[in-house]
Amino acid sequence: DVFHALPISRTKLLLSRYFASVLPALAPALLSYVSLSLVCLSDRVIGDYNYIWSHAALNLGIVLVMSAMTMVFLVCAGNTFSFVASLGGLNVGIPVLLYIGIELCENYLHGYVADYNAIYYCTPAFFAFSRYQLYDQGWDAYWLQLPWLLLIAAVCLLAAVLLYNRRKSEKSGE
């Protein structure tokens, strides 16, 4: 209730807490990518700036997606136990159930060919981290995934803001 008594709108409060949690995660990563780029300026090191910054962009997208998705669960849960249970249920439970269903279909439906790509797209976390499979396709594939990751992060953050604005203050800390 102390936070909700501050003279700031609920949207600004939530977004300030979101960016206060995202920036400390991004700062060391961006610093390491900048230092890698500076090392590539040396004559003794051969490096590809596009490769370095495409990975930086992909990591930025993954951090934003995971943080925004976590913010949705924090707003919906109301307490820490519910948050951990619901986040674990989505990020572990759904892919495991999908995997079990695919295996059952493959074992009992003759002629069924298992396609595990559905697991990559069942949750935002799996979608974000499945982008690393594009490693063999070159750095252009990373840049193509960044708009999708940013879109997912924006949708999750918008959902968190809308849910937080509808939630009563006395229900926020249960």
XYZ file of N, CA and C in Angstrom:
522
model
N 0.809 -1.197 0.000
C 0.000 0.000 0.000
C 0.853 1.262 0.000
N 2.082 1.155 0.480
C 2.950 2.334 0.509
C 3.249 2.790 -0.913
N 3.520 1.849 -1.804
C 3.827 2.213 -3.179
C 2.625 2.834 -3.873
N 1.426 2.338 -3.553
C 0.233 2.859 -4.203
C -0.184 4.212 -3.638
N 0.385 4.622 -2.510
C 0.089 5.936 -1.944
C 0.976 7.030 -2.548
N 1.959 6.640 -3.316
C 2.846 7.631 -3.948
C 2.087 8.441 -4.995
N 2.474 9.689 -5.191
C 1.783 10.520 -6.195
C 2.262 10.221 -7.620
N 2.035 9.004 -8.041
C 2.441 8.561 -9.370
C 1.359 7.607 -9.879
N 1.140 7.613 -11.176
C 0.097 6.736 -11.714
C 0.551 5.279 -11.618
N -0.428 4.393 -11.643
C -0.120 2.966 -11.535
C 0.704 2.492 -12.729
N 0.425 3.037 -13.908
C 1.181 2.643 -15.094
C 2.642 3.041 -14.960
N 2.886 4.275 -14.518
C 4.267 4.728 -14.343
C 4.976 3.936 -13.256
N 4.240 3.580 -12.212
C 4.826 2.785 -11.139
C 5.252 1.415 -11.643
N 4.375 0.758 -12.383
C 4.704 -0.572 -12.902
C 5.843 -0.510 -13.918
N 5.781 0.443 -14.831
C 6.834 0.538 -15.850
C 8.181 0.931 -15.238
N 8.162 1.772 -14.218
C 9.430 2.133 -13.570
C 10.044 0.931 -12.868
N 9.208 0.107 -12.258
C 9.723 -1.099 -11.608
C 10.192 -2.122 -12.645
N 9.506 -2.172 -13.783
C 9.923 -3.073 -14.862
C 11.304 -2.682 -15.384
N 11.470 -1.408 -15.724
C 12.758 -0.985 -16.273
C 13.854 -0.985 -15.221
N 13.485 -0.803 -13.961
C 14.479 -0.904 -12.896
C 14.975 -2.339 -12.749
N 14.184 -3.302 -13.150
C 14.638 -4.690 -13.087
C 15.329 -5.136 -14.373
N 14.978 -4.526 -15.505
C 15.558 -4.936 -16.788
C 16.937 -4.313 -17.006
N 17.098 -3.062 -16.661
C 18.363 -2.383 -16.940
C 19.565 -3.009 -16.235
N 19.461 -3.419 -14.969
C 20.628 -4.096 -14.374
C 20.976 -5.420 -15.050
N 20.013 -6.053 -15.684
C 20.307 -7.293 -16.411
C 20.945 -7.002 -17.763
N 20.548 -5.886 -18.377
C 21.066 -5.562 -19.706
C 22.415 -4.851 -19.672
N 22.671 -4.084 -18.645
C 23.903 -3.284 -18.599
C 25.172 -4.136 -18.707
N 25.341 -5.204 -17.918
C 26.561 -6.008 -18.063
C 26.662 -6.697 -19.428
N 25.521 -7.137 -19.954
C 25.543 -7.801 -21.258
C 25.967 -6.820 -22.349
N 25.376 -5.629 -22.342
C 25.749 -4.636 -23.348
C 27.194 -4.193 -23.183
N 27.655 -4.085 -21.942
C 29.055 -3.732 -21.701
C 29.987 -4.797 -22.271
N 29.615 -6.069 -22.135
C 30.469 -7.129 -22.686
C 30.475 -7.094 -24.211
N 29.341 -6.779 -24.836
C 29.319 -6.684 -26.296
C 30.110 -5.478 -26.792
N 30.057 -4.388 -26.065
C 30.869 -3.217 -26.436
C 32.354 -3.552 -26.292
N 32.723 -4.246 -25.210
C 34.132 -4.607 -25.035
C 34.581 -5.609 -26.108
N 33.715 -6.525 -26.512
C 34.060 -7.426 -27.614
C 34.293 -6.658 -28.903
N 33.472 -5.645 -29.139
C 33.651 -4.824 -30.342
C 34.956 -4.054 -30.288
N 35.322 -3.581 -29.107
C 36.593 -2.864 -28.966
C 37.784 -3.798 -29.171
N 37.657 -5.034 -28.719
C 38.723 -6.015 -28.940
C 38.879 -6.283 -30.431
N 37.769 -6.263 -31.160
C 37.832 -6.507 -32.602
C 38.548 -5.385 -33.349
N 38.684 -4.215 -32.725
C 39.420 -3.119 -33.354
C 40.917 -3.403 -33.411
N 41.384 -4.301 -32.565
C 42.792 -4.655 -32.539
C 43.185 -5.331 -33.852
N 44.432 -5.136 -34.253
C 44.920 -5.766 -35.475
C 45.156 -7.262 -35.305
N 45.307 -7.719 -34.098
C 45.627 -9.118 -33.834
C 44.390 -10.013 -33.736
N 43.216 -9.404 -33.685
C 41.987 -10.178 -33.509
C 41.103 -9.985 -34.738
N 40.613 -11.081 -35.243
C 39.678 -11.013 -36.365
C 38.282 -11.255 -35.804
N 37.417 -10.296 -36.004
C 36.061 -10.429 -35.479
C 35.048 -9.853 -36.453
N 33.837 -10.255 -36.282
C 32.749 -9.810 -37.143
C 31.764 -9.007 -36.295
N 31.681 -7.706 -36.567
C 30.780 -6.841 -35.802
C 29.325 -7.253 -35.979
N 28.953 -7.633 -37.179
C 27.564 -8.051 -37.400
C 27.209 -9.271 -36.563
N 28.133 -10.182 -36.449
C 27.902 -11.379 -35.641
C 27.742 -11.003 -34.163
N 28.615 -10.141 -33.678
C 28.571 -9.724 -32.272
C 27.270 -8.993 -31.975
N 26.911 -8.029 -32.806
C 25.734 -7.206 -32.504
C 24.426 -7.908 -32.841
N 24.461 -8.908 -33.720
C 23.242 -9.682 -33.926
C 22.949 -10.532 -32.695
N 23.990 -11.071 -32.064
C 23.791 -11.797 -30.812
C 23.361 -10.853 -29.696
N 23.901 -9.649 -29.698
C 23.488 -8.663 -28.694
C 22.007 -8.328 -28.853
N 21.566 -8.160 -30.088
C 20.153 -7.858 -30.331
C 19.263 -9.020 -29.914
N 19.696 -10.236 -30.205
C 18.912 -11.409 -29.814
C 18.832 -11.524 -28.298
N 19.937 -11.309 -27.607
C 19.928 -11.364 -26.146
C 19.063 -10.260 -25.554
N 19.088 -9.087 -26.161
C 18.220 -7.997 -25.723
C 16.759 -8.406 -25.844
N 16.396 -8.992 -26.976
C 15.021 -9.435 -27.172
C 14.610 -10.492 -26.182
N 15.501 -11.438 -25.905
C 15.186 -12.508 -24.953
C 14.981 -11.946 -23.550
N 15.842 -11.032 -23.128
C 15.700 -10.439 -21.790
C 14.392 -9.659 -21.691
N 14.049 -8.909 -22.734
C 12.804 -8.135 -22.700
C 11.579 -9.043 -22.683
N 11.594 -10.120 -23.465
C 10.465 -11.052 -23.476
C 10.314 -11.728 -22.115
N 11.397 -12.231 -21.579
C 11.312 -12.942 -20.311
C 10.900 -12.006 -19.177
N 11.392 -10.781 -19.179
C 11.024 -9.829 -18.132
C 9.568 -9.409 -18.246
N 9.100 -9.178 -19.462
C 7.705 -8.780 -19.645
C 6.760 -9.925 -19.294
N 7.127 -11.145 -19.671
C 6.290 -12.290 -19.331
C 6.265 -12.490 -17.814
N 7.388 -12.310 -17.165
C 7.451 -12.412 -15.713
C 6.590 -11.341 -15.059
N 6.565 -10.152 -15.644
C 5.750 -9.070 -15.093
C 4.261 -9.422 -15.155
N 3.825 -10.069 -16.220
C 2.429 -10.504 -16.314
C 2.107 -11.476 -15.184
N 2.994 -12.423 -14.948
C 2.750 -13.398 -13.899
C 2.800 -12.772 -12.518
N 3.675 -11.807 -12.320
C 3.724 -11.129 -11.030
C 2.434 -10.375 -10.748
N 1.900 -9.719 -11.769
C 0.662 -8.969 -11.589
C -0.505 -9.915 -11.329
N -0.567 -10.998 -12.052
C -1.681 -11.939 -11.905
C -1.616 -12.726 -10.599
N -0.435 -13.078 -10.156
C -0.303 -13.989 -9.027
C -0.698 -13.347 -7.704
N -0.126 -12.210 -7.398
C -0.443 -11.564 -6.130
C 0.478 -11.967 -4.996
N 1.020 -13.191 -5.003
C 2.000 -13.579 -3.993
C 3.075 -14.440 -4.635
N 4.139 -14.651 -3.900
C 5.313 -15.317 -4.475
C 5.046 -16.771 -4.808
N 4.336 -17.484 -3.940
C 4.070 -18.896 -4.205
C 3.240 -19.071 -5.471
N 2.196 -18.276 -5.614
C 1.362 -18.366 -6.813
C 2.154 -17.999 -8.060
N 3.056 -17.030 -7.927
C 3.885 -16.628 -9.062
C 4.777 -17.772 -9.516
N 5.472 -18.406 -8.580
C 6.383 -19.497 -8.941
C 5.609 -20.676 -9.521
N 4.469 -20.987 -8.925
C 3.672 -22.114 -9.415
C 3.127 -21.855 -10.813
N 2.619 -20.672 -11.062
C 2.040 -20.395 -12.379
C 3.113 -20.243 -13.445
N 4.217 -19.600 -13.108
C 5.298 -19.455 -14.086
C 5.920 -20.805 -14.414
N 6.108 -21.633 -13.384
C 6.635 -22.975 -13.631
C 5.662 -23.835 -14.409
N 4.380 -23.668 -14.109
C 3.363 -24.429 -14.839
C 3.345 -24.093 -16.307
N 3.533 -22.836 -16.625
C 3.537 -22.446 -18.039
C 4.827 -22.857 -18.724
N 5.957 -22.554 -18.111
C 7.237 -22.768 -18.786
C 7.734 -24.209 -18.728
N 7.218 -24.999 -17.805
C 7.636 -26.393 -17.721
C 6.467 -27.329 -18.029
N 5.334 -27.039 -17.438
C 4.189 -27.934 -17.569
C 3.663 -28.073 -18.979
N 3.440 -26.970 -19.649
C 2.893 -27.022 -21.008
C 3.837 -27.721 -21.981
N 5.133 -27.384 -22.010
C 6.018 -28.129 -22.921
C 6.113 -29.617 -22.600
N 6.096 -29.971 -21.302
C 6.161 -31.390 -20.940
C 4.902 -32.114 -21.410
N 3.733 -31.510 -21.188
C 2.487 -32.125 -21.651
C 2.455 -32.240 -23.176
N 2.952 -31.224 -23.854
C 3.004 -31.270 -25.313
C 3.947 -32.375 -25.786
N 5.082 -32.510 -25.131
C 6.029 -33.566 -25.470
C 5.416 -34.950 -25.232
N 4.732 -35.113 -24.109
C 4.080 -36.395 -23.812
C 3.021 -36.703 -24.873
N 2.245 -35.704 -25.257
C 1.226 -35.911 -26.286
C 1.826 -36.302 -27.622
N 2.929 -35.663 -27.994
C 3.593 -36.004 -29.253
C 4.123 -37.433 -29.198
N 4.726 -37.801 -28.062
C 5.254 -39.163 -27.927
C 4.131 -40.202 -27.968
N 3.021 -39.925 -27.308
C 1.895 -40.864 -27.340
C 1.345 -41.024 -28.751
N 1.220 -39.912 -29.459
C 0.738 -39.991 -30.847
C 1.699 -40.788 -31.714
N 2.991 -40.587 -31.511
C 3.976 -41.301 -32.319
C 3.969 -42.802 -32.007
N 3.733 -43.144 -30.752
C 3.755 -44.561 -30.367
C 2.478 -45.300 -30.728
N 1.333 -44.635 -30.679
C 0.055 -45.339 -30.849
C -0.639 -45.064 -32.175
N -0.241 -44.033 -32.886
C -0.826 -43.751 -34.195
C 0.194 -44.128 -35.261
N -0.018 -45.243 -35.885
C 0.937 -45.719 -36.879
C 0.949 -44.771 -38.069
N 2.132 -44.391 -38.468
C 2.298 -43.467 -39.577
C 2.437 -42.019 -39.139
N 2.232 -41.746 -37.854
C 2.371 -40.379 -37.347
C 3.848 -40.051 -37.210
N 4.257 -38.942 -37.798
C 5.645 -38.504 -37.702
C 5.695 -37.344 -36.714
N 6.501 -37.509 -35.690
C 6.579 -36.494 -34.636
C 7.215 -35.215 -35.158
N 6.599 -34.098 -34.825
C 7.135 -32.781 -35.153
C 7.287 -32.018 -33.846
N 8.513 -31.875 -33.401
C 8.779 -31.241 -32.110
C 8.859 -29.722 -32.201
N 8.663 -29.143 -33.364
C 8.717 -27.693 -33.504
C 7.606 -27.004 -32.729
N 6.492 -27.682 -32.498
C 5.388 -27.080 -31.743
C 5.830 -26.731 -30.326
N 6.764 -27.488 -29.770
C 7.246 -27.216 -28.416
C 7.964 -25.869 -28.378
N 8.637 -25.512 -29.472
C 9.371 -24.250 -29.488
C 8.449 -23.041 -29.430
N 7.214 -23.196 -29.826
C 6.318 -22.052 -29.928
C 5.200 -22.077 -28.892
N 5.259 -22.990 -27.913
C 4.149 -23.122 -26.970
C 4.196 -22.097 -25.854
N 5.345 -21.549 -25.513
C 5.444 -20.511 -24.495
C 6.414 -19.444 -24.978
N 6.298 -18.219 -24.473
C 7.266 -17.177 -24.866
C 8.709 -17.538 -24.527
N 8.914 -18.241 -23.417
C 10.280 -18.613 -23.038
C 10.886 -19.567 -24.046
N 10.153 -20.587 -24.416
C 10.669 -21.538 -25.400
C 10.842 -20.864 -26.756
N 9.915 -19.968 -27.108
C 10.052 -19.260 -28.380
C 11.309 -18.405 -28.386
N 11.553 -17.703 -27.296
C 12.723 -16.828 -27.230
C 14.016 -17.623 -27.316
N 14.129 -18.704 -26.538
C 15.372 -19.454 -26.519
C 15.522 -20.392 -27.707
N 14.432 -20.705 -28.395
C 14.549 -21.560 -29.572
C 15.203 -20.827 -30.732
N 15.321 -19.527 -30.622
C 15.959 -18.745 -31.688
C 17.431 -19.083 -31.810
N 18.033 -19.650 -30.789
C 19.439 -20.014 -30.883
C 19.674 -21.163 -31.848
N 18.627 -21.864 -32.248
C 18.801 -22.918 -33.240
C 19.128 -22.335 -34.613
N 18.975 -21.036 -34.773
C 19.266 -20.393 -36.049
C 20.758 -20.125 -36.239
N 21.584 -20.625 -35.324
C 23.013 -20.368 -35.367
C 23.631 -20.756 -36.700
N 23.214 -21.884 -37.250
C 23.794 -22.358 -38.501
C 23.299 -21.578 -39.711
N 22.250 -20.788 -39.555
C 21.685 -20.074 -40.682
C 22.316 -18.696 -40.885
N 23.247 -18.312 -40.054
C 23.934 -17.042 -40.222
C 23.316 -15.941 -39.381
N 24.030 -14.808 -39.308
C 23.606 -13.734 -38.418
C 22.388 -12.986 -38.927
N 22.056 -13.085 -40.209
C 20.853 -12.415 -40.712
C 19.594 -12.960 -40.056
N 19.594 -14.245 -39.742
C 18.411 -14.856 -39.132
C 18.138 -14.268 -37.751
N 19.185 -13.856 -37.030
C 18.981 -13.249 -35.709
C 18.258 -11.915 -35.821
N 18.672 -11.111 -36.798
C 18.040 -9.800 -36.950
C 16.574 -9.937 -37.336
N 16.229 -11.007 -38.040
C 14.833 -11.211 -38.422
C 13.959 -11.591 -37.237
N 14.541 -12.165 -36.199
C 13.767 -12.572 -35.031
C 13.550 -11.451 -34.037
N 14.360 -10.406 -34.090
C 14.245 -9.323 -33.120
C 12.875 -8.646 -33.137
N 12.287 -8.327 -34.301
C 10.942 -7.715 -34.254
C 9.895 -8.602 -33.590
N 9.975 -9.920 -33.802
C 9.013 -10.821 -33.160
C 9.197 -10.829 -31.651
N 10.435 -10.861 -31.207
C 10.688 -10.836 -29.769
C 10.216 -9.535 -29.147
N 10.468 -8.415 -29.826
C 10.015 -7.123 -29.300
C 8.497 -7.032 -29.291
N 7.848 -7.625 -30.292
C 6.387 -7.629 -30.321
C 5.817 -8.452 -29.164
N 6.392 -9.608 -28.917
C 5.929 -10.438 -27.793
C 6.149 -9.703 -26.475
N 7.302 -9.051 -26.328
C 7.575 -8.299 -25.102
C 6.580 -7.158 -24.932
N 6.268 -6.452 -26.010
C 5.320 -5.342 -25.928
C 3.922 -5.831 -25.569
N 3.493 -6.943 -26.156
C 2.165 -7.489 -25.838
C 2.103 -7.927 -24.379
N 3.144 -8.605 -23.903
C 3.170 -9.034 -22.500
C 3.188 -7.841 -21.556
N 3.956 -6.822 -21.888
C 4.027 -5.638 -21.033
C 2.712 -4.871 -21.045
N 2.072 -4.783 -22.199
C 0.764 -4.127 -22.280
C -0.270 -4.897 -21.458
N -0.241 -6.210 -21.538
C -1.158 -7.021 -20.733
C -0.908 -6.809 -19.248
N 0.364 -6.723 -18.849
C 0.687 -6.497 -17.441
C 0.179 -5.140 -16.970
N 0.357 -4.115 -17.796
C -0.110 -2.772 -17.425
C -1.628 -2.738 -17.313
N -2.319 -3.337 -18.271
C -3.782 -3.342 -18.227
C -4.301 -4.116 -17.019
N -3.700 -5.256 -16.735
C -4.122 -6.036 -15.565
C -3.803 -5.310 -14.267
N -2.669 -4.666 -14.208
C -2.268 -3.949 -12.991
C -3.174 -2.744 -12.738
N -3.581 -2.076 -13.798
C -4.472 -0.931 -13.621
C -5.861 -1.359 -13.160
N -6.292 -2.554 -13.509
C -7.607 -3.053 -13.081
C -7.583 -3.653 -11.683
N -6.413 -4.070 -11.236
C -6.306 -4.732 -9.943
C -6.410 -3.713 -8.814
N -7.160 -4.041 -7.794
C -7.286 -3.146 -6.645
C -5.999 -3.163 -5.830
N -5.704 -2.052 -5.189
C -4.472 -1.935 -4.414
C -4.393 -2.956 -3.290
N -5.513 -3.235 -2.649
C -5.477 -4.164 -1.524
C -5.274 -5.602 -1.965
N -5.437 -5.894 -3.252
C -5.212 -7.245 -3.769
C -3.782 -7.436 -4.285
N -3.008 -6.375 -4.342
C -1.690 -6.440 -4.977
C -0.645 -7.165 -4.156
N -0.795 -7.240 -2.873
C 0.272 -7.829 -2.064
C -0.131 -9.087 -1.333
N -1.230 -9.700 -1.675
C -1.677 -10.901 -0.954
C -0.710 -12.034 -1.123
